[in-house]
């Protein structure tokens, strides 16, 4: 699946409401394992995979690249409308391309991660991105992961999961990923970082991270990756 790189504001999509029910909506805090679990559930169920966080990351990277002031909400909104985003799925992996440049790795840098907070609380930034998210899912069964999939973007999704884990466990998992990359870190700083992102995600005025009323809450703290994947597939198969 490829989203062609027209500016976000010019893209036209057919987005019938009835299409939006074949959705597995997975939300949860940073480091709960949403991305890897969602990707694997999508692969096994033959569904499309939507990584909405990658879009907020791409919009942030683009604003930084274009030299837009992160303290200017109107400029950030205009910049997001013009975002020439192209999401390419290759062999189960997502490549994020902006203006013809593959920025898959750049959007994961600590600098981009730190700056997302300037954009993700702005309604005018979220609106065009939500439009793309619904368009991607329109007409195809999709596993969508993020912070507001079950509450705002796909409120009609039949299967909603809120993936959680203790702060200690999420910090431990992030540390494991950095160990694997050979990236040095300070454990206390890592935990403080995740707590700050939790706080930002949960307390912002627009589309805060919340448990949807009809979401199934899955605490993964003491579950293996395989157990989490199995549990979600079972729930999805029961309702879709
Ligand atoms: O899932 P992630 O860590 O790649 O997401 C990056 C940031 O994007 C996250 O800190 C909050 C924001 N985000 C959001 O506001 N809404 C979403 N649906 C997904 C991500």
GROMACS .gro file of C-alpha atoms in nm, residues 2-233:
model
  232
    2UNK     CA    1   0.135   0.340  -0.093
    3UNK     CA    2   0.007   0.687  -0.017
    4UNK     CA    3   0.128   0.906  -0.304
    5UNK     CA    4   0.314   1.216  -0.204
    6UNK     CA    5   0.064   1.489  -0.275
    7UNK     CA    6   0.052   1.751  -0.003
    8UNK     CA    7  -0.177   1.634   0.274
    9UNK     CA    8  -0.423   1.918   0.198
   10UNK     CA    9  -0.472   1.814  -0.168
   11UNK     CA   10  -0.524   1.444  -0.120
   12UNK     CA   11  -0.881   1.334  -0.190
   13UNK     CA   12  -1.009   1.020  -0.029
   14UNK     CA   13  -1.323   0.816  -0.026
   15UNK     CA   14  -1.393   0.761   0.340
   16UNK     CA   15  -1.726   0.584   0.392
   17UNK     CA   16  -1.818   0.533   0.752
   18UNK     CA   17  -1.925   0.173   0.702
   19UNK     CA   18  -1.571   0.088   0.593
   20UNK     CA   19  -1.432   0.190   0.926
   21UNK     CA   20  -1.559  -0.100   1.130
   22UNK     CA   21  -1.308  -0.361   1.008
   23UNK     CA   22  -1.052  -0.203   1.232
   24UNK     CA   23  -0.844  -0.326   1.519
   25UNK     CA   24  -0.768  -0.003   1.710
   26UNK     CA   25  -0.472  -0.030   1.944
   27UNK     CA   26  -0.385   0.257   2.178
   28UNK     CA   27  -0.157   0.291   2.475
   29UNK     CA   28   0.135   0.478   2.626
   30UNK     CA   29   0.489   0.501   2.486
   31UNK     CA   30   0.686   0.180   2.514
   32UNK     CA   31   0.389  -0.053   2.568
   33UNK     CA   32   0.490  -0.249   2.258
   34UNK     CA   33   0.211  -0.124   2.032
   35UNK     CA   34   0.417  -0.100   1.714
   36UNK     CA   35   0.575  -0.444   1.709
   37UNK     CA   36   0.260  -0.617   1.835
   38UNK     CA   37   0.032  -0.433   1.588
   39UNK     CA   38   0.259  -0.509   1.296
   40UNK     CA   39   0.263  -0.878   1.380
   41UNK     CA   40  -0.115  -0.897   1.435
   42UNK     CA   41  -0.166  -0.727   1.097
   43UNK     CA   42   0.073  -0.968   0.926
   44UNK     CA   43  -0.088  -1.279   1.070
   45UNK     CA   44  -0.443  -1.160   1.002
   46UNK     CA   45  -0.363  -1.036   0.651
   47UNK     CA   46  -0.464  -0.681   0.742
   48UNK     CA   47  -0.307  -0.345   0.661
   49UNK     CA   48  -0.099  -0.179   0.933
   50UNK     CA   49  -0.134   0.187   1.023
   51UNK     CA   50   0.139   0.343   1.241
   52UNK     CA   51  -0.017   0.682   1.321
   53UNK     CA   52   0.277   0.783   1.540
   54UNK     CA   53   0.499   0.771   1.229
   55UNK     CA   54   0.282   1.048   1.081
   56UNK     CA   55   0.324   1.278   1.381
   57UNK     CA   56   0.694   1.201   1.367
   58UNK     CA   57   0.709   1.277   0.992
   59UNK     CA   58   0.521   1.607   1.040
   60UNK     CA   59   0.765   1.703   1.317
   61UNK     CA   60   1.068   1.610   1.108
   62UNK     CA   61   0.929   1.811   0.814
   63UNK     CA   62   0.869   2.120   1.030
   64UNK     CA   63   1.226   2.098   1.162
   65UNK     CA   64   1.364   2.041   0.811
   66UNK     CA   65   1.172   2.341   0.677
   67UNK     CA   66   1.300   2.561   0.959
   68UNK     CA   67   0.949   2.628   1.091
   69UNK     CA   68   0.935   2.776   1.440
   70UNK     CA   69   0.808   2.509   1.680
   71UNK     CA   70   0.644   2.781   1.887
   72UNK     CA   71   0.428   2.904   1.595
   73UNK     CA   72   0.108   2.692   1.584
   74UNK     CA   73  -0.024   2.851   1.263
   75UNK     CA   74   0.303   2.787   1.080
   76UNK     CA   75   0.309   2.427   1.206
   77UNK     CA   76  -0.047   2.377   1.082
   78UNK     CA   77   0.038   2.516   0.735
   79UNK     CA   78   0.351   2.305   0.723
   80UNK     CA   79   0.151   1.989   0.804
   81UNK     CA   80  -0.105   2.071   0.532
   82UNK     CA   81   0.184   2.084   0.285
   83UNK     CA   82   0.352   1.767   0.411
   84UNK     CA   83   0.434   1.560   0.099
   85UNK     CA   84   0.395   1.228   0.278
   86UNK     CA   85   0.435   0.890   0.117
   87UNK     CA   86   0.397   0.576   0.331
   88UNK     CA   87   0.537   0.269   0.160
   89UNK     CA   88   0.498  -0.085   0.283
   90UNK     CA   89   0.780  -0.314   0.173
   91UNK     CA   90   0.798  -0.676   0.287
   92UNK     CA   91   0.595  -0.595   0.598
   93UNK     CA   92   0.813  -0.295   0.685
   94UNK     CA   93   0.698   0.066   0.673
   95UNK     CA   94   0.916   0.318   0.486
   96UNK     CA   95   0.834   0.681   0.553
   97UNK     CA   96   0.914   0.905   0.258
   98UNK     CA   97   0.872   1.282   0.265
   99UNK     CA   98   0.931   1.490  -0.046
  100UNK     CA   99   1.107   1.194  -0.205
  101UNK     CA  100   1.346   1.146   0.090
  102UNK     CA  101   1.338   0.826   0.291
  103UNK     CA  102   1.324   0.947   0.654
  104UNK     CA  103   1.231   0.615   0.816
  105UNK     CA  104   1.529   0.631   1.052
  106UNK     CA  105   1.542   1.009   1.103
  107UNK     CA  106   1.189   1.023   1.249
  108UNK     CA  107   1.304   0.801   1.541
  109UNK     CA  108   1.586   1.028   1.660
  110UNK     CA  109   1.562   1.166   2.017
  111UNK     CA  110   1.543   1.520   1.875
  112UNK     CA  111   1.231   1.445   1.669
  113UNK     CA  112   1.079   1.248   1.957
  114UNK     CA  113   1.133   1.544   2.192
  115UNK     CA  114   0.976   1.794   1.951
  116UNK     CA  115   0.655   1.606   1.867
  117UNK     CA  116   0.491   1.769   2.168
  118UNK     CA  117   0.487   2.103   1.984
  119UNK     CA  118   0.262   1.955   1.713
  120UNK     CA  119   0.056   1.675   1.861
  121UNK     CA  120  -0.158   1.904   2.079
  122UNK     CA  121  -0.267   2.123   1.786
  123UNK     CA  122  -0.607   2.048   1.635
  124UNK     CA  123  -0.503   2.202   1.303
  125UNK     CA  124  -0.212   1.960   1.282
  126UNK     CA  125  -0.419   1.659   1.385
  127UNK     CA  126  -0.712   1.717   1.147
  128UNK     CA  127  -0.528   1.656   0.818
  129UNK     CA  128  -0.339   1.361   0.966
  130UNK     CA  129  -0.660   1.201   1.096
  131UNK     CA  130  -0.806   1.243   0.748
  132UNK     CA  131  -0.519   1.042   0.600
  133UNK     CA  132  -0.547   0.779   0.873
  134UNK     CA  133  -0.916   0.724   0.791
  135UNK     CA  134  -0.841   0.716   0.421
  136UNK     CA  135  -0.574   0.451   0.463
  137UNK     CA  136  -0.818   0.233   0.655
  138UNK     CA  137  -1.117   0.297   0.428
  139UNK     CA  138  -1.217  -0.017   0.245
  140UNK     CA  139  -0.946  -0.242   0.387
  141UNK     CA  140  -0.926  -0.428   0.716
  142UNK     CA  141  -0.662  -0.245   0.919
  143UNK     CA  142  -0.474  -0.270   1.245
  144UNK     CA  143  -0.429   0.093   1.354
  145UNK     CA  144  -0.207   0.193   1.644
  146UNK     CA  145  -0.149   0.520   1.824
  147UNK     CA  146  -0.295   0.730   2.105
  148UNK     CA  147  -0.645   0.816   1.978
  149UNK     CA  148  -0.733   0.533   1.740
  150UNK     CA  149  -1.025   0.399   1.946
  151UNK     CA  150  -1.139   0.733   2.087
  152UNK     CA  151  -1.118   0.984   1.799
  153UNK     CA  152  -1.005   0.837   1.468
  154UNK     CA  153  -1.204   0.512   1.461
  155UNK     CA  154  -1.471   0.543   1.731
  156UNK     CA  155  -1.677   0.278   1.545
  157UNK     CA  156  -1.400   0.018   1.546
  158UNK     CA  157  -1.538  -0.315   1.664
  159UNK     CA  158  -1.214  -0.423   1.825
  160UNK     CA  159  -1.040  -0.177   2.056
  161UNK     CA  160  -0.740  -0.266   2.265
  162UNK     CA  161  -0.565  -0.047   2.522
  163UNK     CA  162  -0.216  -0.185   2.560
  164UNK     CA  163  -0.055  -0.096   2.889
  165UNK     CA  164   0.249  -0.189   3.100
  166UNK     CA  165   0.408  -0.050   3.415
  167UNK     CA  166   0.651   0.237   3.375
  168UNK     CA  167   0.932   0.013   3.503
  169UNK     CA  168   0.859  -0.253   3.243
  170UNK     CA  169   0.829  -0.002   2.960
  171UNK     CA  170   1.160   0.153   3.063
  172UNK     CA  171   1.321  -0.191   3.077
  173UNK     CA  172   1.198  -0.271   2.724
  174UNK     CA  173   1.323   0.060   2.585
  175UNK     CA  174   1.659  -0.004   2.752
  176UNK     CA  175   1.669  -0.347   2.587
  177UNK     CA  176   1.614  -0.188   2.244
  178UNK     CA  177   1.895   0.063   2.305
  179UNK     CA  178   2.123  -0.217   2.428
  180UNK     CA  179   2.057  -0.406   2.106
  181UNK     CA  180   2.151  -0.097   1.904
  182UNK     CA  181   2.460  -0.037   2.117
  183UNK     CA  182   2.328   0.309   2.213
  184UNK     CA  183   2.437   0.427   2.561
  185UNK     CA  184   2.171   0.561   2.801
  186UNK     CA  185   2.099   0.655   3.159
  187UNK     CA  186   1.819   0.441   3.303
  188UNK     CA  187   1.679   0.718   3.524
  189UNK     CA  188   1.676   0.965   3.236
  190UNK     CA  189   1.509   0.705   3.014
  191UNK     CA  190   1.230   0.656   3.266
  192UNK     CA  191   1.187   1.032   3.315
  193UNK     CA  192   1.163   1.070   2.938
  194UNK     CA  193   0.885   0.813   2.910
  195UNK     CA  194   0.701   0.968   3.206
  196UNK     CA  195   0.718   1.309   3.040
  197UNK     CA  196   0.574   1.168   2.717
  198UNK     CA  197   0.297   0.993   2.913
  199UNK     CA  198   0.215   1.319   3.082
  200UNK     CA  199   0.208   1.509   2.754
  201UNK     CA  200  -0.005   1.243   2.581
  202UNK     CA  201  -0.254   1.211   2.867
  203UNK     CA  202  -0.302   1.574   2.963
  204UNK     CA  203  -0.320   1.757   2.631
  205UNK     CA  204  -0.654   1.924   2.552
  206UNK     CA  205  -0.689   1.774   2.204
  207UNK     CA  206  -0.717   1.397   2.155
  208UNK     CA  207  -0.549   1.297   2.481
  209UNK     CA  208  -0.449   0.937   2.537
  210UNK     CA  209  -0.749   0.777   2.711
  211UNK     CA  210  -0.893   0.431   2.746
  212UNK     CA  211  -1.195   0.413   2.514
  213UNK     CA  212  -1.503   0.307   2.712
  214UNK     CA  213  -1.536  -0.007   2.503
  215UNK     CA  214  -1.164  -0.091   2.492
  216UNK     CA  215  -1.023  -0.415   2.625
  217UNK     CA  216  -0.739  -0.330   2.860
  218UNK     CA  217  -0.442  -0.556   2.821
  219UNK     CA  218  -0.160  -0.516   3.071
  220UNK     CA  219   0.142  -0.667   2.901
  221UNK     CA  220   0.385  -0.623   3.194
  222UNK     CA  221   0.417  -0.994   3.259
  223UNK     CA  222   0.318  -1.127   2.916
  224UNK     CA  223   0.545  -1.241   2.636
  225UNK     CA  224   0.525  -1.087   2.289
  226UNK     CA  225   0.362  -1.405   2.160
  227UNK     CA  226   0.100  -1.405   2.438
  228UNK     CA  227   0.004  -1.045   2.360
  229UNK     CA  228  -0.022  -1.115   1.987
  230UNK     CA  229  -0.235  -1.425   2.048
  231UNK     CA  230  -0.467  -1.247   2.288
  232UNK     CA  231  -0.533  -0.964   2.042
  233UNK     CA  232  -0.589  -1.202   1.750
   0.00000   0.00000   0.00000
